[in-house]
mmCIF file of C-alpha atoms in Angstrom:
data_model
loop_
_atom_site.group_PDB
_atom_site.id
_atom_site.type_symbol
_atom_site.label_atom_id
_atom_site.label_comp_id
_atom_site.label_asym_id
_atom_site.label_seq_id
_atom_site.Cartn_x
_atom_site.Cartn_y
_atom_site.Cartn_z
ATOM 1 C CA MET A 164 -151.429 -232.749 116.376
ATOM 2 C CA ILE A 165 -151.455 -231.455 113.099
ATOM 3 C CA PHE A 166 -155.312 -232.337 111.922
ATOM 4 C CA LYS A 167 -156.561 -230.352 115.027
ATOM 5 C CA ALA A 168 -154.773 -227.275 114.422
ATOM 6 C CA LEU A 169 -155.193 -226.999 110.568
ATOM 7 C CA LYS A 170 -159.068 -227.818 111.714
ATOM 8 C CA ALA A 171 -158.461 -224.885 114.480
ATOM 9 C CA LEU A 172 -157.562 -222.537 111.456
ATOM 10 C CA THR A 173 -160.516 -223.239 109.298
ATOM 11 C CA ARG A 174 -162.778 -222.782 111.989
ATOM 12 C CA LYS A 175 -161.134 -218.867 113.138
ATOM 13 C CA ILE A 176 -160.121 -217.953 109.471
ATOM 14 C CA LEU A 177 -164.532 -218.468 108.678
ATOM 15 C CA LYS A 178 -165.485 -216.727 111.455
ATOM 16 C CA GLU A 179 -163.307 -213.646 110.844
ATOM 17 C CA GLU A 180 -165.035 -214.087 107.422
ATOM 18 C CA LYS A 181 -168.541 -214.297 108.476
ATOM 19 C CA LYS A 182 -167.236 -210.144 110.641
ATOM 20 C CA LYS A 183 -166.420 -209.255 107.677
ATOM 21 C CA PRO A 184 -169.393 -206.840 105.968
ATOM 22 C CA ASP A 185 -170.957 -207.782 102.558
ATOM 23 C CA SER A 186 -170.297 -205.860 99.560
ATOM 24 C CA PRO A 187 -173.371 -203.060 99.627
ATOM 25 C CA PHE A 188 -172.940 -204.164 95.646
ATOM 26 C CA ASN A 189 -173.958 -207.956 96.224
ATOM 27 C CA LYS A 190 -177.967 -206.985 96.888
ATOM 28 C CA PHE A 191 -177.725 -205.910 93.232
ATOM 29 C CA LEU A 192 -176.934 -209.596 92.544
ATOM 30 C CA PRO A 193 -179.484 -212.467 92.086
ATOM 31 C CA LYS A 194 -178.842 -215.813 94.287
ATOM 32 C CA GLY A 195 -178.218 -219.012 93.299
ATOM 33 C CA ASN A 196 -177.687 -218.597 89.319
ATOM 34 C CA LYS A 197 -174.268 -218.873 87.750
ATOM 35 C CA ASN A 198 -176.261 -217.561 84.258
ATOM 36 C CA LYS A 199 -174.700 -214.289 82.721
ATOM 37 C CA ARG A 200 -177.136 -213.571 80.661
ATOM 38 C CA LYS A 201 -179.549 -213.801 83.188
ATOM 39 C CA ILE A 202 -177.360 -212.000 85.532
ATOM 40 C CA ILE A 203 -176.907 -209.093 83.383
ATOM 41 C CA ARG A 204 -180.323 -208.816 82.938
ATOM 42 C CA HIS A 205 -182.045 -208.865 85.759
ATOM 43 C CA VAL A 206 -179.657 -206.250 87.638
ATOM 44 C CA THR A 207 -179.956 -203.522 84.732
ATOM 45 C CA LYS A 208 -183.634 -204.307 85.356
ATOM 46 C CA LEU A 209 -182.199 -203.529 89.197
ATOM 47 C CA LEU A 210 -180.698 -200.505 88.033
ATOM 48 C CA LYS A 211 -183.274 -198.958 85.721
ATOM 49 C CA LYS A 212 -185.790 -199.330 88.886
ATOM 50 C CA LYS A 213 -183.625 -196.963 90.524
ATOM 51 C CA VAL A 214 -183.241 -194.357 88.386
ATOM 52 C CA TYR A 215 -186.960 -194.598 86.483
ATOM 53 C CA LYS A 216 -189.113 -193.519 89.627
ATOM 54 C CA TYR A 217 -187.509 -190.327 89.838
ATOM 55 C CA LEU A 218 -187.899 -189.673 86.444
ATOM 56 C CA ASN A 219 -191.361 -190.277 86.794
ATOM 57 C CA LEU A 220 -193.551 -188.196 84.017
ATOM 58 C CA PRO A 221 -197.220 -186.556 84.986
ATOM 59 C CA VAL A 222 -200.260 -188.454 84.293
ATOM 60 C CA ARG A 223 -203.598 -188.266 84.210
ATOM 61 C CA HIS A 224 -206.135 -190.823 83.520
ATOM 62 C CA ASN A 225 -206.629 -189.965 79.731
ATOM 63 C CA TYR A 226 -203.617 -189.812 78.636
ATOM 64 C CA GLN A 227 -202.227 -192.967 76.655
ATOM 65 C CA TRP A 228 -198.746 -193.610 77.588
ATOM 66 C CA ASN A 229 -197.515 -193.638 81.049
ATOM 67 C CA SER A 230 -194.129 -192.437 82.120
ATOM 68 C CA GLU A 231 -191.776 -195.581 82.115
ATOM 69 C CA SER A 232 -193.159 -195.617 77.356
ATOM 70 C CA ILE A 233 -191.894 -192.195 77.263
ATOM 71 C CA LEU A 234 -188.332 -192.529 78.617
ATOM 72 C CA ASP A 235 -187.630 -195.362 77.010
ATOM 73 C CA VAL A 236 -187.839 -194.049 74.396
ATOM 74 C CA VAL A 237 -185.508 -190.947 75.629
ATOM 75 C CA LEU A 238 -183.162 -193.898 76.423
ATOM 76 C CA HIS A 239 -183.644 -195.600 72.784
ATOM 77 C CA ALA A 240 -182.514 -192.398 71.014
ATOM 78 C CA THR A 241 -180.047 -191.776 74.348
ATOM 79 C CA VAL A 242 -177.753 -195.054 73.345
ATOM 80 C CA ARG A 243 -178.794 -194.441 69.649
ATOM 81 C CA SER A 244 -176.882 -190.846 69.789
ATOM 82 C CA LEU A 245 -180.468 -189.921 67.529
ATOM 83 C CA CYS A 246 -183.488 -187.509 67.221
ATOM 84 C CA ILE A 247 -186.185 -188.022 69.750
ATOM 85 C CA GLU A 248 -188.330 -188.319 66.625
ATOM 86 C CA ASP A 249 -186.057 -190.881 64.704
ATOM 87 C CA ALA A 250 -185.970 -193.004 67.871
ATOM 88 C CA SER A 251 -189.560 -193.006 68.045
ATOM 89 C CA ASN A 252 -190.277 -194.251 64.686
ATOM 90 C CA SER A 253 -187.829 -196.533 64.226
ATOM 91 C CA LEU A 254 -189.485 -198.228 67.697
ATOM 92 C CA ASN A 255 -192.787 -198.198 65.959
ATOM 93 C CA LEU A 256 -191.374 -199.572 62.382
ATOM 94 C CA ARG A 257 -189.228 -202.342 64.596
ATOM 95 C CA LYS A 258 -191.890 -203.919 67.163
ATOM 96 C CA PRO A 259 -195.364 -201.869 65.907
ATOM 97 C CA ARG A 260 -198.449 -203.488 67.888
ATOM 98 C CA LYS A 261 -200.011 -206.290 66.437
ATOM 99 C CA VAL A 262 -203.202 -207.326 67.206
ATOM 100 C CA LYS A 263 -204.389 -210.857 66.928
ATOM 101 C CA GLY A 264 -207.257 -211.534 64.707
ATOM 102 C CA TYR A 265 -206.792 -208.268 63.098
ATOM 103 C CA ASP A 266 -205.056 -207.217 60.297
ATOM 104 C CA ILE A 267 -204.131 -203.846 62.494
ATOM 105 C CA GLU A 268 -201.014 -202.458 63.353
ATOM 106 C CA LEU A 269 -200.146 -199.481 66.226
ATOM 107 C CA GLU A 270 -198.362 -197.851 67.558
ATOM 108 C CA ALA A 271 -196.008 -198.948 70.505
ATOM 109 C CA PHE A 272 -194.416 -195.966 71.152
ATOM 110 C CA PRO A 273 -194.804 -192.472 71.912
ATOM 111 C CA ASN A 274 -194.364 -190.203 69.281
ATOM 112 C CA GLU A 275 -191.856 -186.925 69.600
ATOM 113 C CA ASP A 276 -194.893 -184.446 70.764
ATOM 114 C CA THR A 277 -196.131 -185.789 73.338
ATOM 115 C CA ILE A 278 -192.663 -186.788 74.870
ATOM 116 C CA LEU A 279 -191.281 -182.726 73.965
ATOM 117 C CA ARG A 280 -195.002 -181.923 75.466
ATOM 118 C CA ARG A 281 -194.883 -184.409 78.936
ATOM 119 C CA ILE A 282 -190.844 -183.442 80.051
ATOM 120 C CA GLN A 283 -191.406 -179.934 79.446
ATOM 121 C CA LYS A 284 -193.969 -179.991 81.348
ATOM 122 C CA ILE A 285 -191.291 -180.266 84.114
ATOM 123 C CA GLY A 286 -189.341 -177.075 85.402
ATOM 124 C CA THR A 287 -185.772 -177.020 85.211
ATOM 125 C CA LEU A 288 -185.045 -177.242 88.537
ATOM 126 C CA GLU A 289 -187.675 -179.882 89.842
ATOM 127 C CA TRP A 290 -184.986 -181.707 87.575
ATOM 128 C CA MET A 291 -181.993 -180.549 89.124
ATOM 129 C CA GLU A 292 -184.046 -181.738 92.170
ATOM 130 C CA ARG A 293 -184.832 -185.243 91.000
ATOM 131 C CA PHE A 294 -181.098 -185.595 88.995
ATOM 132 C CA GLU A 295 -179.590 -185.200 92.436
ATOM 133 C CA ARG A 296 -182.229 -187.962 94.336
ATOM 134 C CA ALA A 297 -181.539 -190.220 91.788
ATOM 135 C CA ASN A 298 -177.612 -189.768 92.002
ATOM 136 C CA THR A 299 -177.556 -189.944 95.280
ATOM 137 C CA ASP A 300 -179.418 -193.359 95.323
ATOM 138 C CA LEU A 301 -177.196 -194.974 92.289
ATOM 139 C CA LEU A 302 -174.675 -193.776 93.968
ATOM 140 C CA LYS A 303 -174.964 -195.267 97.827
ATOM 141 C CA PRO A 304 -173.384 -198.587 96.268
ATOM 142 C CA PHE A 305 -169.223 -196.518 96.387
ATOM 143 C CA LYS A 306 -170.040 -194.879 99.544
ATOM 144 C CA LYS A 307 -171.182 -197.802 102.092
ATOM 145 C CA ALA A 308 -168.142 -199.685 99.972
ATOM 146 C CA LYS A 309 -166.026 -196.432 100.425
ATOM 147 C CA SER A 310 -165.247 -197.062 96.864
ATOM 148 C CA PHE A 311 -163.037 -193.754 96.325
ATOM 149 C CA SER A 312 -161.357 -194.430 99.765
ATOM 150 C CA GLY A 313 -157.017 -192.832 100.273
ATOM 151 C CA PHE A 314 -156.074 -189.859 98.188
ATOM 152 C CA THR A 315 -159.183 -189.579 95.443
ATOM 153 C CA TRP A 316 -158.154 -186.863 92.231
ATOM 154 C CA LEU A 317 -161.069 -185.339 90.929
ATOM 155 C CA SER A 318 -161.634 -183.929 87.644
ATOM 156 C CA LEU A 319 -164.168 -180.732 87.728
ATOM 157 C CA ASP A 320 -164.881 -179.031 84.506
ATOM 158 C CA MET A 321 -167.078 -176.403 82.818
ATOM 159 C CA THR A 322 -168.325 -178.123 79.226
ATOM 160 C CA PRO A 323 -169.937 -176.838 75.953
ATOM 161 C CA ALA A 324 -172.954 -178.524 74.886
ATOM 162 C CA HIS A 325 -172.560 -176.086 71.430
ATOM 163 C CA PHE A 326 -175.763 -174.972 69.779
ATOM 164 C CA TRP A 327 -176.613 -174.374 66.163
ATOM 165 C CA GLY A 328 -180.264 -172.278 66.562
ATOM 166 C CA ASP A 329 -181.723 -168.764 68.384
ATOM 167 C CA LYS A 330 -179.224 -167.382 70.274
ATOM 168 C CA ASN A 331 -181.520 -165.488 72.005
ATOM 169 C CA ALA A 332 -182.919 -169.083 73.386
ATOM 170 C CA LYS A 333 -182.925 -169.111 77.151
ATOM 171 C CA GLY A 334 -179.129 -170.688 78.921
ATOM 172 C CA ILE A 335 -177.562 -169.579 75.603
ATOM 173 C CA MET A 336 -173.932 -168.451 76.268
ATOM 174 C CA GLY A 337 -171.091 -167.425 74.017
ATOM 175 C CA ILE A 338 -167.839 -169.204 73.648
ATOM 176 C CA PRO A 339 -164.908 -168.702 71.587
ATOM 177 C CA ARG A 340 -165.957 -169.887 68.217
ATOM 178 C CA GLU A 341 -165.713 -173.653 67.807
ATOM 179 C CA LYS A 342 -167.803 -176.558 65.280
ATOM 180 C CA GLY A 343 -169.718 -173.143 63.398
ATOM 181 C CA THR A 344 -170.925 -171.323 66.113
ATOM 182 C CA SER A 345 -170.298 -169.169 68.688
ATOM 183 C CA TYR A 346 -172.772 -170.398 71.303
ATOM 184 C CA ALA A 347 -174.162 -173.293 73.870
ATOM 185 C CA TYR A 348 -175.008 -174.232 76.321
ATOM 186 C CA LYS A 349 -173.100 -175.113 79.328
ATOM 187 C CA TYR A 350 -172.565 -177.417 82.213
ATOM 188 C CA MET A 351 -170.110 -177.548 85.349
ATOM 189 C CA ASP A 352 -169.730 -181.290 86.748
ATOM 190 C CA ILE A 353 -167.131 -183.417 88.863
ATOM 191 C CA CYS A 354 -166.265 -187.275 88.034
ATOM 192 C CA VAL A 355 -163.551 -189.484 89.406
ATOM 193 C CA SER A 356 -160.555 -188.927 87.788
ATOM 194 C CA ALA A 357 -159.794 -193.260 87.899
ATOM 195 C CA HIS A 358 -160.341 -194.790 84.570
ATOM 196 C CA ASP A 359 -162.039 -198.269 85.980
ATOM 197 C CA GLN A 360 -164.537 -195.871 87.757
ATOM 198 C CA ARG A 361 -165.628 -191.894 85.957
ATOM 199 C CA VAL A 362 -169.164 -191.892 87.587
ATOM 200 C CA THR A 363 -170.279 -188.233 87.810
ATOM 201 C CA LEU A 364 -170.180 -186.856 91.619
ATOM 202 C CA ALA A 365 -172.056 -183.539 91.378
ATOM 203 C CA GLY A 366 -173.346 -181.602 87.368
ATOM 204 C CA SER A 367 -175.373 -178.813 87.343
ATOM 205 C CA TYR A 368 -176.624 -176.036 84.437
ATOM 206 C CA VAL A 369 -174.111 -173.377 84.303
ATOM 207 C CA THR A 370 -176.361 -169.368 82.674
ATOM 208 C CA GLN A 371 -174.563 -166.524 82.669
ATOM 209 C CA ILE A 372 -176.740 -164.795 85.353
ATOM 210 C CA MET A 373 -176.245 -167.228 88.174
ATOM 211 C CA ASN A 374 -172.905 -167.054 90.263
ATOM 212 C CA HIS A 375 -170.206 -169.856 89.219
ATOM 213 C CA GLN A 376 -168.132 -169.417 91.890
ATOM 214 C CA LYS A 377 -170.990 -170.497 94.494
ATOM 215 C CA LEU A 378 -172.602 -173.647 91.891
ATOM 216 C CA MET A 379 -168.543 -174.397 92.050
ATOM 217 C CA LYS A 380 -168.478 -174.820 95.761
ATOM 218 C CA GLU A 381 -171.438 -176.378 95.902
ATOM 219 C CA LEU A 382 -170.482 -178.603 94.080
ATOM 220 C CA ILE A 383 -167.179 -179.775 95.455
ATOM 221 C CA LYS A 384 -169.838 -179.905 98.515
ATOM 222 C CA LYS A 385 -171.587 -183.277 97.134
ATOM 223 C CA ALA A 386 -168.738 -184.470 96.091
ATOM 224 C CA LEU A 387 -167.013 -184.267 99.494
ATOM 225 C CA GLU A 388 -169.506 -186.580 100.715
ATOM 226 C CA TYR A 389 -167.932 -189.982 98.506
ATOM 227 C CA VAL A 390 -164.796 -189.300 99.175
ATOM 228 C CA HIS A 391 -163.099 -190.959 102.059
ATOM 229 C CA GLY A 392 -160.109 -189.211 102.831
ATOM 230 C CA GLU A 393 -158.003 -186.713 101.262
ATOM 231 C CA VAL A 394 -158.884 -185.248 97.755
ATOM 232 C CA GLY A 395 -157.193 -183.440 94.819
ATOM 233 C CA PHE A 396 -158.871 -181.579 91.940
ATOM 234 C CA TYR A 397 -157.746 -182.122 88.675
ATOM 235 C CA CYS A 398 -158.567 -178.662 86.600
ATOM 236 C CA ASP A 399 -159.000 -177.267 83.627
ATOM 237 C CA ARG A 400 -157.257 -173.970 82.439
ATOM 238 C CA GLU A 401 -160.514 -172.301 82.426
ATOM 239 C CA PHE A 402 -160.641 -171.915 86.610
ATOM 240 C CA GLY A 403 -157.254 -170.620 86.574
ATOM 241 C CA THR A 404 -158.600 -166.870 87.680
ATOM 242 C CA VAL A 405 -158.497 -165.720 90.866
ATOM 243 C CA PRO A 406 -162.938 -166.032 92.066
ATOM 244 C CA TYR A 407 -162.136 -170.172 90.655
ATOM 245 C CA LEU A 408 -158.460 -170.422 93.244
ATOM 246 C CA THR A 409 -159.753 -169.061 95.810
ATOM 247 C CA VAL A 410 -162.927 -171.258 96.134
ATOM 248 C CA LEU A 411 -160.171 -174.454 95.574
ATOM 249 C CA GLU A 412 -158.603 -172.146 98.964
ATOM 250 C CA GLU A 413 -161.155 -172.415 101.070
ATOM 251 C CA MET A 414 -162.521 -176.130 100.449
ATOM 252 C CA LYS A 415 -159.047 -176.702 101.259
ATOM 253 C CA VAL A 416 -158.548 -179.083 99.046
ATOM 254 C CA SER A 417 -155.004 -179.803 96.372
ATOM 255 C CA TRP A 418 -155.011 -179.118 93.373
ATOM 256 C CA VAL A 419 -153.451 -179.030 89.637
ATOM 257 C CA LEU A 420 -154.448 -176.839 86.687
ATOM 258 C CA ALA A 421 -153.139 -175.504 83.737
ATOM 259 C CA ILE A 422 -152.688 -172.423 83.234
ATOM 260 C CA ARG A 423 -152.498 -169.399 80.696
ATOM 261 C CA LYS A 424 -149.340 -167.793 79.321
ATOM 262 C CA ASN A 425 -150.324 -163.992 79.891
ATOM 263 C CA SER A 426 -147.356 -161.520 79.260
ATOM 264 C CA LYS A 427 -146.109 -161.883 83.220
ATOM 265 C CA ILE A 428 -145.677 -165.752 83.086
ATOM 266 C CA LYS A 429 -143.909 -165.356 79.916
ATOM 267 C CA LYS A 430 -141.072 -162.976 81.148
ATOM 268 C CA ILE A 431 -140.409 -165.901 83.213
ATOM 269 C CA ILE A 432 -140.275 -167.685 80.534
ATOM 270 C CA GLU A 433 -137.518 -165.509 78.777
ATOM 271 C CA GLU A 434 -135.963 -165.873 81.673
ATOM 272 C CA THR A 435 -135.564 -169.424 82.357
ATOM 273 C CA SER A 436 -133.084 -171.662 80.975
ATOM 274 C CA GLU A 437 -133.080 -175.430 81.644
ATOM 275 C CA TYR A 438 -136.851 -177.690 82.575
ATOM 276 C CA PRO A 439 -138.231 -177.916 84.130
ATOM 277 C CA ARG A 440 -138.839 -175.331 87.055
ATOM 278 C CA VAL A 441 -140.262 -174.576 89.641
ATOM 279 C CA VAL A 442 -141.425 -170.355 91.084
ATOM 280 C CA TRP A 443 -143.566 -168.680 93.566
ATOM 281 C CA TYR A 444 -146.577 -167.459 91.264
ATOM 282 C CA VAL A 445 -148.723 -164.639 92.288
ATOM 283 C CA MET A 446 -152.014 -163.886 90.303
ATOM 284 C CA GLY A 447 -154.519 -160.691 90.463
ATOM 285 C CA GLN A 448 -153.700 -157.480 91.675
ATOM 286 C CA LYS A 449 -156.158 -156.698 93.724
ATOM 287 C CA GLU A 450 -157.498 -159.880 95.597
ATOM 288 C CA LYS A 451 -154.397 -161.830 94.900
ATOM 289 C CA ILE A 452 -153.784 -165.087 95.323
ATOM 290 C CA GLY A 453 -150.320 -167.497 95.577
ATOM 291 C CA PHE A 454 -149.701 -171.247 94.003
ATOM 292 C CA TRP A 455 -145.969 -173.020 92.928
ATOM 293 C CA LEU A 456 -145.633 -172.544 88.747
ATOM 294 C CA ILE A 457 -144.609 -175.136 87.096
ATOM 295 C CA LEU A 458 -142.476 -174.586 83.713
ATOM 296 C CA ILE A 459 -142.569 -177.949 81.671
ATOM 297 C CA LYS A 460 -141.159 -178.420 77.763
ATOM 298 C CA ASN A 461 -141.558 -181.418 76.180
ATOM 299 C CA LYS A 462 -139.742 -183.432 73.720
ATOM 300 C CA LYS A 463 -141.252 -181.286 70.645
ATOM 301 C CA GLY A 464 -139.908 -177.851 72.196
ATOM 302 C CA GLU A 465 -143.228 -176.768 73.307
ATOM 303 C CA ILE A 466 -143.249 -175.302 77.002
ATOM 304 C CA HIS A 467 -146.136 -176.243 78.827
ATOM 305 C CA CYS A 468 -147.592 -174.339 82.271
ATOM 306 C CA PHE A 469 -149.076 -175.884 85.839
ATOM 307 C CA GLY A 470 -150.512 -174.107 88.899
ATOM 308 C CA THR A 471 -150.754 -176.343 91.867
ATOM 309 C CA ASN A 472 -150.804 -175.816 95.820
ATOM 310 C CA ILE A 473 -148.898 -178.877 96.361
ATOM 311 C CA LYS A 474 -145.667 -178.292 97.803
ATOM 312 C CA VAL A 475 -143.164 -179.250 94.805
ATOM 313 C CA ASP A 476 -139.403 -178.933 93.079
ATOM 314 C CA GLU A 477 -137.986 -179.852 89.747
ATOM 315 C CA LYS A 478 -138.626 -183.465 90.779
ATOM 316 C CA THR A 479 -141.606 -184.703 92.239
ATOM 317 C CA CYS A 480 -143.872 -182.024 89.884
ATOM 318 C CA ILE A 481 -142.612 -184.704 86.788
ATOM 319 C CA ASP A 482 -145.127 -187.037 88.473
ATOM 320 C CA LEU A 483 -148.057 -184.170 88.845
ATOM 321 C CA VAL A 484 -147.558 -183.429 85.548
ATOM 322 C CA GLU A 485 -147.801 -187.009 84.598
ATOM 323 C CA GLY A 486 -150.236 -186.987 87.120
ATOM 324 C CA TYR A 487 -152.980 -184.841 85.545
ATOM 325 C CA ARG A 488 -152.998 -186.525 81.909
ATOM 326 C CA GLN A 489 -155.850 -187.953 84.251
ATOM 327 C CA ARG A 490 -157.918 -185.148 83.684
ATOM 328 C CA TRP A 491 -158.544 -186.158 79.945
ATOM 329 C CA SER A 492 -160.713 -188.937 81.963
ATOM 330 C CA ILE A 493 -163.775 -186.044 82.435
ATOM 331 C CA GLU A 494 -163.113 -185.511 78.935
ATOM 332 C CA THR A 495 -163.851 -189.042 78.059
ATOM 333 C CA SER A 496 -167.044 -188.840 80.322
ATOM 334 C CA HIS A 497 -167.935 -185.713 78.626
ATOM 335 C CA ARG A 498 -167.349 -187.275 75.192
ATOM 336 C CA MET A 499 -169.818 -190.411 76.312
ATOM 337 C CA ILE A 500 -172.700 -188.272 77.235
ATOM 338 C CA HIS A 501 -172.145 -186.292 73.837
ATOM 339 C CA ASP A 502 -171.883 -188.696 72.040
ATOM 340 C CA MET A 503 -174.835 -190.690 73.709
ATOM 341 C CA ARG A 504 -177.111 -187.563 74.586
ATOM 342 C CA ALA A 505 -180.231 -187.524 72.199
ATOM 343 C CA ARG A 506 -180.761 -184.752 69.857
ATOM 344 C CA THR A 507 -183.597 -182.344 69.207
ATOM 345 C CA THR A 508 -184.280 -178.788 68.105
ATOM 346 C CA SER A 509 -186.153 -177.196 70.893
ATOM 347 C CA LYS A 510 -184.981 -174.495 72.151
ATOM 348 C CA ASN A 511 -186.834 -175.733 75.768
ATOM 349 C CA PHE A 512 -184.362 -175.496 77.870
ATOM 350 C CA SER A 513 -186.187 -177.714 79.903
ATOM 351 C CA PHE A 514 -185.838 -180.269 77.530
ATOM 352 C CA ARG A 515 -183.349 -179.801 76.618
ATOM 353 C CA TRP A 516 -181.305 -180.050 80.245
ATOM 354 C CA PHE A 517 -183.501 -183.277 80.169
ATOM 355 C CA LEU A 518 -181.720 -185.279 77.805
ATOM 356 C CA VAL A 519 -178.033 -184.078 79.215
ATOM 357 C CA LEU A 520 -179.268 -185.358 82.828
ATOM 358 C CA PHE A 521 -180.812 -188.002 81.237
ATOM 359 C CA ALA A 522 -177.403 -189.465 79.709
ATOM 360 C CA MET A 523 -175.276 -188.641 82.504
ATOM 361 C CA LEU A 524 -177.484 -191.069 84.881
ATOM 362 C CA VAL A 525 -178.458 -193.904 82.704
ATOM 363 C CA ARG A 526 -174.165 -193.585 82.467
ATOM 364 C CA ASN A 527 -173.498 -193.776 85.940
ATOM 365 C CA ALA A 528 -175.885 -196.700 86.253
ATOM 366 C CA TYR A 529 -173.759 -198.942 83.339
ATOM 367 C CA TYR A 530 -170.384 -198.022 85.444
ATOM 368 C CA LEU A 531 -172.745 -199.565 88.534
ATOM 369 C CA LEU A 532 -173.591 -202.188 86.696
ATOM 370 C CA ASN A 533 -170.036 -203.276 85.928
ATOM 371 C CA LYS A 534 -168.746 -202.613 88.959
ATOM 372 C CA VAL A 535 -171.648 -204.990 90.791
ATOM 373 C CA ILE A 536 -170.348 -207.720 88.143
ATOM 374 C CA THR A 537 -167.021 -207.695 88.429
ATOM 375 C CA GLY A 538 -165.884 -210.708 87.987
ATOM 376 C CA ILE A 539 -168.217 -212.023 86.449
ATOM 377 C CA CYS A 540 -168.411 -210.839 82.885
ATOM 378 C CA HIS A 541 -168.192 -206.747 81.035
ATOM 379 C CA VAL A 542 -170.363 -204.928 79.194
ATOM 380 C CA THR A 543 -169.888 -201.692 76.847
ATOM 381 C CA LEU A 544 -172.313 -199.456 77.763
ATOM 382 C CA LYS A 545 -174.608 -199.583 74.467
ATOM 383 C CA THR A 546 -174.741 -203.588 75.607
ATOM 384 C CA PHE A 547 -176.162 -202.063 79.262
ATOM 385 C CA ALA A 548 -178.892 -199.639 76.975
ATOM 386 C CA GLU A 549 -180.269 -202.952 75.209
ATOM 387 C CA PHE A 550 -180.331 -205.425 77.885
ATOM 388 C CA VAL A 551 -182.587 -202.518 79.834
ATOM 389 C CA LYS A 552 -185.223 -201.547 76.502
ATOM 390 C CA GLU A 553 -185.171 -205.607 75.852
ATOM 391 C CA ASN A 554 -187.128 -206.147 78.531
ATOM 392 C CA ARG A 555 -189.349 -203.287 78.213
ATOM 393 C CA ILE A 556 -190.189 -203.751 74.660
ATOM 394 C CA LYS A 557 -191.028 -206.983 75.754
ATOM 395 C CA ASP A 558 -193.590 -206.202 78.493
ATOM 396 C CA ILE A 559 -195.441 -203.415 76.136
ATOM 397 C CA LEU A 560 -195.872 -205.925 73.270
ATOM 398 C CA GLU A 561 -197.062 -208.778 75.462
ATOM 399 C CA ASN A 562 -199.534 -206.178 78.078
ATOM 400 C CA GLU A 563 -200.345 -203.419 74.429
ATOM 401 C CA GLU A 564 -201.696 -206.795 72.537
ATOM 402 C CA ASN A 565 -203.703 -207.632 75.494
ATOM 403 C CA LYS A 566 -205.170 -204.469 75.784
ATOM 404 C CA THR A 567 -205.883 -204.161 72.283
ATOM 405 C CA VAL A 568 -207.398 -206.956 71.828
ATOM 406 C CA SER A 569 -210.345 -206.762 74.802
ATOM 407 C CA ALA A 570 -210.418 -202.960 73.529
ATOM 408 C CA ILE A 571 -211.549 -204.084 69.909
ATOM 409 C CA LYS A 572 -213.788 -206.921 71.277
ATOM 410 C CA GLU A 573 -215.726 -204.700 72.730
ATOM 411 C CA GLY A 574 -216.443 -202.789 69.988
ATOM 412 C CA ASP A 575 -217.373 -206.030 67.957
ATOM 413 C CA GLY A 576 -219.728 -206.731 70.306
#
């Protein structure tokens, strides 16, 4: 009897397992292969195809270099945080094309002039559209698996990419003096705050003539497509103005942000004797918006101000402010993008923005890789990029060597 009951229970469990949908991340894994290196190589090859197919460059019949060769140099520069010229030179020095039977070494990768000329043929708006399509494709498994379910905190930020060149170049904006410059390119993006899934859900460049509130609304709409459940936003103090907060209220999302101390808030602090304190605060003169102002004193005696539309009291506000530390995830994200972004002295706006977009896509592909191989192993960002590049270098050297030998033989004949 016990044996029959166990057998029936086993059948029931197996039946239930069959009903469970297969994880969308599993489709990237090779079947029947348990070698970690081969699994990672297989997955990175698929991810590379997913990204590169949206970044194809214009090609003519007489072009020496295809789109993939150019993007591989950009990838090398991105991972090593090199300028494009250094990346091209280092690859050609390390991996020249050697022709069998001849004492000849040819370049295996395009030079910086070729790369710049080919990439800037595509305008900024088209690069933006391509980025959105590529990013949507990369995030599709996260969306299908409902990875961002329940209450999800997202981080919203506007980040400067410091610029030391001509202040009249296209897209340059003024910023408070930092790192020896008062000028920068800027971009706005939204990423997931969870420490293990800091994927960028939406992003765009920012210029002075753009409507920043309209752009913010569009990015929030895109980000919400990937979240199943309620959403909260951790925002930088830069968004602590009536126009930005009005957008957040219109989108009906929860939000928390650091607040700058103006004269009105300083007066409230002077009248406060006990911390933490929560008061209802109305910002603005003509256009107004109200929210809960949280005043907290740290161990050093410094007073920090936060604003939120979430109803809190003196007890619950501490947990909310502690959670705000997760906003540093987007700072980590920006640091990763900055450390990875290829360097250039070019003033071409399309080219510079392409380098930022490319870094974002590589980083998102990296997070997807580690999601796919969860339980198998974990790889670092640089290891991931080396795997992507490793396959390509091998293919280039083999294919180009055969082409060169054939061409030389035809010339000798």
